[in-house]
PDB file of C-alpha atoms in Angstrom:
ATOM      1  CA  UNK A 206      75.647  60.458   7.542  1.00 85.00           C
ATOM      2  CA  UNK A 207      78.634  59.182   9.226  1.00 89.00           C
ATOM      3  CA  UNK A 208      78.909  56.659   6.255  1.00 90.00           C
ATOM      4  CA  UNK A 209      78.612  58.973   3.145  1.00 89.00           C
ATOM      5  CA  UNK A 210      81.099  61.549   4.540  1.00 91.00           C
ATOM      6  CA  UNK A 211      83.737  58.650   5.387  1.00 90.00           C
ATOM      7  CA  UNK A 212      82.948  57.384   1.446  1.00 90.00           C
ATOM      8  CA  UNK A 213      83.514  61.215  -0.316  1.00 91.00           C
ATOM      9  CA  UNK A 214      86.751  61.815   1.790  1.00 91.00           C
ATOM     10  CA  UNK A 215      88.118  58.322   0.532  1.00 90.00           C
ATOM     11  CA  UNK A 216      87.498  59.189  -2.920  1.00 90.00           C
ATOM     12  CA  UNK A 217      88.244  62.901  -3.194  1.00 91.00           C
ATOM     13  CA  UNK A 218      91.878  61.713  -1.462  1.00 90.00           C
ATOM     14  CA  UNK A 219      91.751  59.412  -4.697  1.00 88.00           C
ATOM     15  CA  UNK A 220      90.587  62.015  -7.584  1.00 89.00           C
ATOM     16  CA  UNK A 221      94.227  61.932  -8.918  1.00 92.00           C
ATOM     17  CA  UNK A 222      93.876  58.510  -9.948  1.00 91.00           C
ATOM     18  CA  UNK A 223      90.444  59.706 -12.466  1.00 92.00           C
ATOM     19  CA  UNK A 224      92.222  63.432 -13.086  1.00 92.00           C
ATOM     20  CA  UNK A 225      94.744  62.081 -15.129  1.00 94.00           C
ATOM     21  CA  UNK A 226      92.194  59.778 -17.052  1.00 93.00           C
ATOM     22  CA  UNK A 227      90.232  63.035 -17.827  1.00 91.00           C
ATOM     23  CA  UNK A 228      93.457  64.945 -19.003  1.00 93.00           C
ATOM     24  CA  UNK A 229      94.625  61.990 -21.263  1.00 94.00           C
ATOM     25  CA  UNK A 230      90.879  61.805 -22.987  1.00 91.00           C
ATOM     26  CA  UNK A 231      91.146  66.079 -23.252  1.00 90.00           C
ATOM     27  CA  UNK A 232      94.250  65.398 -25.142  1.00 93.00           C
ATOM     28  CA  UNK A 233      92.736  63.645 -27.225  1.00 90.00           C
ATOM     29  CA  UNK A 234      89.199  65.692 -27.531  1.00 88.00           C
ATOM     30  CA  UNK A 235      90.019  69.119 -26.272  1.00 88.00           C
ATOM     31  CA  UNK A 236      86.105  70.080 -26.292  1.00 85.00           C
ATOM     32  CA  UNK A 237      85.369  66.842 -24.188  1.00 84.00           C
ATOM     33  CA  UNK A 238      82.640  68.125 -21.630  1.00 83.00           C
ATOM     34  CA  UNK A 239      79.482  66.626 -19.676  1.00 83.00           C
ATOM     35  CA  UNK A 240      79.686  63.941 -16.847  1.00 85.00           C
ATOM     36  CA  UNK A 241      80.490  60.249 -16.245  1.00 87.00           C
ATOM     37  CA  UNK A 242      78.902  58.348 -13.439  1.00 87.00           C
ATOM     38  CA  UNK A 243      80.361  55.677 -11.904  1.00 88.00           C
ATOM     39  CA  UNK A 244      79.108  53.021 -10.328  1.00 88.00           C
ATOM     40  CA  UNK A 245      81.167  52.089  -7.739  1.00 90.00           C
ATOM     41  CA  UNK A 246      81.534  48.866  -5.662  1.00 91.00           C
ATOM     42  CA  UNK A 247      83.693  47.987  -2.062  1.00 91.00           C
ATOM     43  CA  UNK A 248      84.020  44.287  -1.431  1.00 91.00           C
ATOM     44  CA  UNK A 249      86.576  43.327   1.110  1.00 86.00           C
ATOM     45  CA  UNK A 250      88.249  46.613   0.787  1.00 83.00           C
ATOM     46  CA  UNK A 251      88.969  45.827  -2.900  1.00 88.00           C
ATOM     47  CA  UNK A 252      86.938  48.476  -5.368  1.00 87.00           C
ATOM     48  CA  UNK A 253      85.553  47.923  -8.685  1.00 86.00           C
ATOM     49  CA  UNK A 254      83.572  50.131 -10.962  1.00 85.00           C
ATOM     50  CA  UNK A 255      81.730  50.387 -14.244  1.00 82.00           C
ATOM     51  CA  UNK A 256      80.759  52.754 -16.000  1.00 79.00           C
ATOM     52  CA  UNK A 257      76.473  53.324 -15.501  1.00 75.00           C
ATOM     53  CA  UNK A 258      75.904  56.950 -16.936  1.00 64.00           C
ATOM     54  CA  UNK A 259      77.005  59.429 -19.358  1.00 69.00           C
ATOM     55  CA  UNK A 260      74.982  62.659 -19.172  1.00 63.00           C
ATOM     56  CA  UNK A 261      75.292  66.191 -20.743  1.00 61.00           C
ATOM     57  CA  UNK A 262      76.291  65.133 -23.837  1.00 60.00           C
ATOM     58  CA  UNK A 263      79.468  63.273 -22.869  1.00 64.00           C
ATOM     59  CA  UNK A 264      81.426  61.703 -25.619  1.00 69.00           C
ATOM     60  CA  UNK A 265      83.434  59.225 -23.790  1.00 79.00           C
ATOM     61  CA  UNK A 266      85.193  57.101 -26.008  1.00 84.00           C
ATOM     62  CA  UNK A 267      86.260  53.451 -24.558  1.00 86.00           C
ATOM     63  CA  UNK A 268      89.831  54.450 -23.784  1.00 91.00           C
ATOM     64  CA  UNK A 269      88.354  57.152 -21.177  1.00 91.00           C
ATOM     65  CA  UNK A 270      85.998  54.364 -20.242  1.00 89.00           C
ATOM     66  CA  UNK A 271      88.628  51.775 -19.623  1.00 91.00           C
ATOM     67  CA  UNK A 272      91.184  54.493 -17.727  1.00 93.00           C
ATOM     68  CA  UNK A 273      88.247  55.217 -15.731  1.00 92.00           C
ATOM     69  CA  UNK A 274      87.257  51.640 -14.694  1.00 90.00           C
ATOM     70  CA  UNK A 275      91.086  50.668 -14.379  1.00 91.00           C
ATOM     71  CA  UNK A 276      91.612  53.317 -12.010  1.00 92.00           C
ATOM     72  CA  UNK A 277      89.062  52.992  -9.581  1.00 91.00           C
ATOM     73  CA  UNK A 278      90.161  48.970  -9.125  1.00 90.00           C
ATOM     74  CA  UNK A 279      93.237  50.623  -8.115  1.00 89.00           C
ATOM     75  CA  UNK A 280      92.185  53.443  -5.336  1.00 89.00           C
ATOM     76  CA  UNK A 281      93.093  52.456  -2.000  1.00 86.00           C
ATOM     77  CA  UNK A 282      90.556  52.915   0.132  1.00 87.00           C
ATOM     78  CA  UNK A 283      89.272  51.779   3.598  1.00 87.00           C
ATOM     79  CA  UNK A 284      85.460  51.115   3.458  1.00 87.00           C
ATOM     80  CA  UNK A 285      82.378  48.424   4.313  1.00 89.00           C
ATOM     81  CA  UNK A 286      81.093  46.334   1.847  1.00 91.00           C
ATOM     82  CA  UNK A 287      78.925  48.779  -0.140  1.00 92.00           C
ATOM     83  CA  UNK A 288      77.806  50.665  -3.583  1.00 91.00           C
ATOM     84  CA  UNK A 289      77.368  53.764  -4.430  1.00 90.00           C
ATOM     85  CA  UNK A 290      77.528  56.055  -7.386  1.00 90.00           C
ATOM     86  CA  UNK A 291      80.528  58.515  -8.071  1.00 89.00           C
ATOM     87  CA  UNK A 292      80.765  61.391 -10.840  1.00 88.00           C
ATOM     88  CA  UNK A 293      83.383  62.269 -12.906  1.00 89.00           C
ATOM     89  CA  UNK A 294      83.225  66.062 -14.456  1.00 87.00           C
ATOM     90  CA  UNK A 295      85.067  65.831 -18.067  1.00 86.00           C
ATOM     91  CA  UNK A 296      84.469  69.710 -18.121  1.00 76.00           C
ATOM     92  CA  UNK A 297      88.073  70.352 -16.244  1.00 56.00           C
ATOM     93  CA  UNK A 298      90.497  68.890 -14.282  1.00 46.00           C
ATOM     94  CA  UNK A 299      88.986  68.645 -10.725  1.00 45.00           C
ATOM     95  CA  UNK A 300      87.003  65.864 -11.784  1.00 44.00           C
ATOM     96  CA  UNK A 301      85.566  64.890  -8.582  1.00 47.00           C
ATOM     97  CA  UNK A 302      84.590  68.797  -8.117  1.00 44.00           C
ATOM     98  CA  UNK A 303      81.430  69.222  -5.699  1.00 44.00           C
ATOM     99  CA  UNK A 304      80.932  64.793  -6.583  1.00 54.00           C
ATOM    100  CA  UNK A 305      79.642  63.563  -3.921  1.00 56.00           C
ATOM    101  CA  UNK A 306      78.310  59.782  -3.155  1.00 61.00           C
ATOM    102  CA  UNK A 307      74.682  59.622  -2.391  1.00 59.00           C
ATOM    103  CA  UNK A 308      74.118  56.229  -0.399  1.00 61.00           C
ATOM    104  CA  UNK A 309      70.920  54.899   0.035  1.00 57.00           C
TER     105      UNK A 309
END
C-alpha cells in the first residue's frame, strides 16, 4: 500500500547510513556474507532498531551489530507510529538492495 511504499522510500533515501556499517564490518571480515534483519520501530518520528535476525550464515560480530542499531536511531525519517522489519545484505555494498518493509 500507500503506507509500505512511503516506509521503503524513507529508508532506501537512508541506506548510506547502514552501507558504511557493512563496509567497516567487510574490512574487518572480507568474506562477511548472509543477511541481517532489522527490526525497526517509528515513535514520534524518532526510530529505533534492534537487531531480530541473522540468516544465511551471517557472522555479525557486535561492532556490526552496534553500527547497525546506532545508525538507524539516527535516520531521519518522516513516518506514523509503526514497526516493521528491514534487511540488511552483508553480501555487498547496496545493503538495502531489493529490502523492502513488509507491514502487516
Amino acid at each position: 500500500g500507500v503506507l509500505e511504499e512511503l516506509v521503503n522510500h524513507q529508508m532506501e533515501r537512508n541506506a548510506p547510513a547502514f552501507d558504511r556499517c557493512v563496509a567497516e564490518a567487510k574490512r574487518r571480515n572480507p568474506s562477511l556474507h548472509g543477511q541481517v534483519t532489522l527490526a525497526m520501530t517509528i515513535t514520534a518520528k524518532k526510530p529505533s532498531a534492534i537487531v531480530s535476525a541473522v540468516v544465511d550464515g551471517a557472522s555479525v560480530d557486535s561492532a556490526l551489530s552496534t553500527c547497525l542499531v546506532t545508525s538507524a536511531r539516527t535516520l531521519r525519517v518522516s513516518l506514523p507510529d509503526l514497526s516493521f522489519p528491514w534487511s540488511v545484505s552483508l553480501g555487498n555494498a547496496a545493503t538495502t538492495g531489493g529490502a523492502r518493509a513488509a507491514l502487516p
